[in-house]
Amino acid sequence: MFSYLMSDDYDETNSRKSQEKEELLISLKSACSSVRNCLEINEVYDDRLCCVLEDILTHGLTQDKDILWDLLKAVSHNSLINYLEDMENLMSPAGYVRSWIRVSLNDGAMCSALHILTQEVSDFECYGDDAFLVDTEKTEEAMDHLHVHPVNRGPRFTYVINENDSRI
């Protein structure tokens, strides 16, 4: 009866979701650029990059964000999982995720982790169809930005895992 109204709502929702993904890409590009142009370690730029990556990983989750740590464990090497789980001050799944992001950046493994996640994301029934990681084109663009990130080429930055950080 009111199908024209539902169609408009659907189009508006899709447009909003597409815009969210585009904004995440712009934020990632900007954060990578800020870190790349920084001559010394700058915690503000580092945190910004890590926050954008966390937003990308959680975008479109249909379940509680705590599930993300379980997903990352499914695609990570056991030594990395053991390293993080042995940290005494990490108490929450969010803390493990944030530390995983920093270690992945330090090891230059973020791109390969994103690649694996995009291949496996359909097996994880916790992402919606509009999730960032489900969109292979957007994920490839994200990996392109990370490929020119200093951790992957050029000077090496170290993303410190501060176990006493209250956000962890």
XYZ file of C-alpha atoms in Angstrom:
168
model
C 0.000 0.000 0.000
C 2.716 2.505 0.938
C 5.540 0.830 -0.909
C 6.785 4.147 -2.291
C 7.459 5.280 1.310
C 9.371 2.128 2.153
C 11.454 2.475 -0.996
C 12.456 6.021 -0.049
C 13.408 4.878 3.461
C 15.465 2.030 2.018
C 17.274 4.368 -0.390
C 17.931 6.860 2.400
C 19.334 4.143 4.684
C 21.598 2.801 1.915
C 22.784 6.310 1.142
C 23.574 6.949 4.808
C 25.462 3.655 5.144
C 27.435 4.382 1.992
C 28.275 7.842 3.305
C 29.447 6.340 6.627
C 31.868 4.051 4.774
C 33.141 6.941 2.672
C 33.691 9.031 5.808
C 35.643 6.171 7.377
C 37.880 6.026 4.312
C 38.458 9.779 4.401
C 39.304 9.581 8.118
C 41.704 6.705 7.491
C 43.440 8.541 4.655
C 43.765 11.646 6.807
C 45.076 9.695 9.814
C 47.626 7.828 7.679
C 48.718 11.086 6.095
C 49.122 12.751 9.515
C 51.250 9.886 10.814
C 53.288 9.761 7.591
C 54.013 13.494 7.721
C 54.918 13.461 11.404
C 58.670 13.522 12.001
C 58.437 12.052 15.478
C 56.045 9.845 17.351
C 52.900 11.794 18.107
C 50.416 10.095 20.367
C 47.495 12.153 19.031
C 48.074 10.980 15.453
C 48.732 7.416 16.569
C 45.539 7.299 18.614
C 43.562 8.790 15.740
C 44.753 6.097 13.333
C 44.007 3.343 15.836
C 40.523 4.767 16.540
C 39.707 4.922 12.831
C 40.817 1.317 12.392
C 38.685 0.272 15.345
C 35.712 2.092 13.792
C 36.297 0.254 10.514
C 36.464 -3.109 12.273
C 33.281 -2.452 14.255
C 31.290 -0.841 11.437
C 28.188 -2.865 10.687
C 28.493 -5.308 13.574
C 25.052 -6.686 14.305
C 26.120 -8.067 17.665
C 27.813 -6.547 20.696
C 31.229 -5.041 19.923
C 32.817 -7.529 22.345
C 32.448 -10.192 19.622
C 35.190 -8.434 17.640
C 37.936 -9.846 19.854
C 36.667 -13.362 19.116
C 36.739 -12.605 15.385
C 40.267 -11.235 15.542
C 41.410 -14.309 17.463
C 39.957 -16.481 14.691
C 42.203 -14.835 12.078
C 45.301 -14.168 14.204
C 48.372 -16.227 14.925
C 48.382 -18.011 18.286
C 51.568 -16.249 19.394
C 49.869 -12.855 19.032
C 46.800 -14.033 20.931
C 48.957 -15.474 23.720
C 51.050 -12.287 23.880
C 47.972 -10.119 24.327
C 46.165 -12.454 26.691
C 49.270 -12.654 28.896
C 49.145 -8.887 29.473
C 47.874 -8.581 33.020
C 46.253 -5.159 32.678
C 44.127 -5.958 29.641
C 40.743 -6.682 31.134
C 38.153 -6.247 28.408
C 37.551 -7.378 24.839
C 37.813 -3.713 23.765
C 41.256 -3.514 25.376
C 42.383 -6.625 23.526
C 41.074 -5.222 20.232
C 42.868 -1.893 20.720
C 46.094 -3.644 21.614
C 45.689 -6.020 18.657
C 45.378 -2.994 16.351
C 48.610 -1.488 17.706
C 50.528 -4.755 17.451
C 49.226 -5.338 13.915
C 50.390 -1.862 12.912
C 53.788 -2.422 14.548
C 54.223 -5.731 12.749
C 53.039 -4.331 9.408
C 50.296 -6.959 9.439
C 47.188 -4.783 9.363
C 46.687 -5.091 5.597
C 46.940 -8.849 5.612
C 44.598 -9.019 8.616
C 42.034 -6.870 6.790
C 42.424 -9.075 3.722
C 41.780 -12.225 5.750
C 38.832 -10.630 7.524
C 37.191 -9.648 4.218
C 37.562 -13.207 2.960
C 36.189 -14.699 6.164
C 33.543 -12.070 6.967
C 30.753 -14.024 5.295
C 31.464 -16.912 7.696
C 30.997 -14.564 10.639
C 27.293 -13.967 10.944
C 27.823 -10.900 13.106
C 28.241 -8.329 10.312
C 25.364 -6.789 8.403
C 25.315 -6.638 4.613
C 26.269 -2.956 4.765
C 29.341 -3.433 6.991
C 32.611 -1.876 5.904
C 34.424 -5.223 5.842
C 31.711 -6.749 3.656
C 32.402 -4.081 1.008
C 35.531 -5.470 -0.666
C 36.029 -2.314 -2.728
C 36.116 -0.096 0.373
C 38.336 -2.546 2.225
C 40.799 -2.614 -0.686
C 40.861 1.198 -0.656
C 41.590 1.078 3.078
C 44.439 -1.370 2.476
C 45.830 0.948 -0.219
C 45.982 3.780 2.322
C 47.655 1.504 4.851
C 50.207 0.240 2.304
C 51.763 3.691 2.203
C 51.615 3.955 5.976
C 55.080 4.379 7.571
C 54.841 1.024 9.316
C 54.592 -0.685 5.943
C 57.143 1.521 4.122
C 59.754 3.993 5.216
C 60.452 5.077 8.797
C 59.120 2.792 11.491
C 56.876 4.113 14.228
C 56.061 2.154 17.337
C 52.518 2.091 18.598
C 52.883 1.762 22.315
C 50.526 -0.469 24.228
C 50.050 1.358 27.496
C 48.701 -1.282 29.827
C 47.749 1.397 32.355
C 45.560 3.295 29.920
C 42.048 3.528 31.356
C 40.553 3.124 27.856
C 41.848 -0.451 27.768
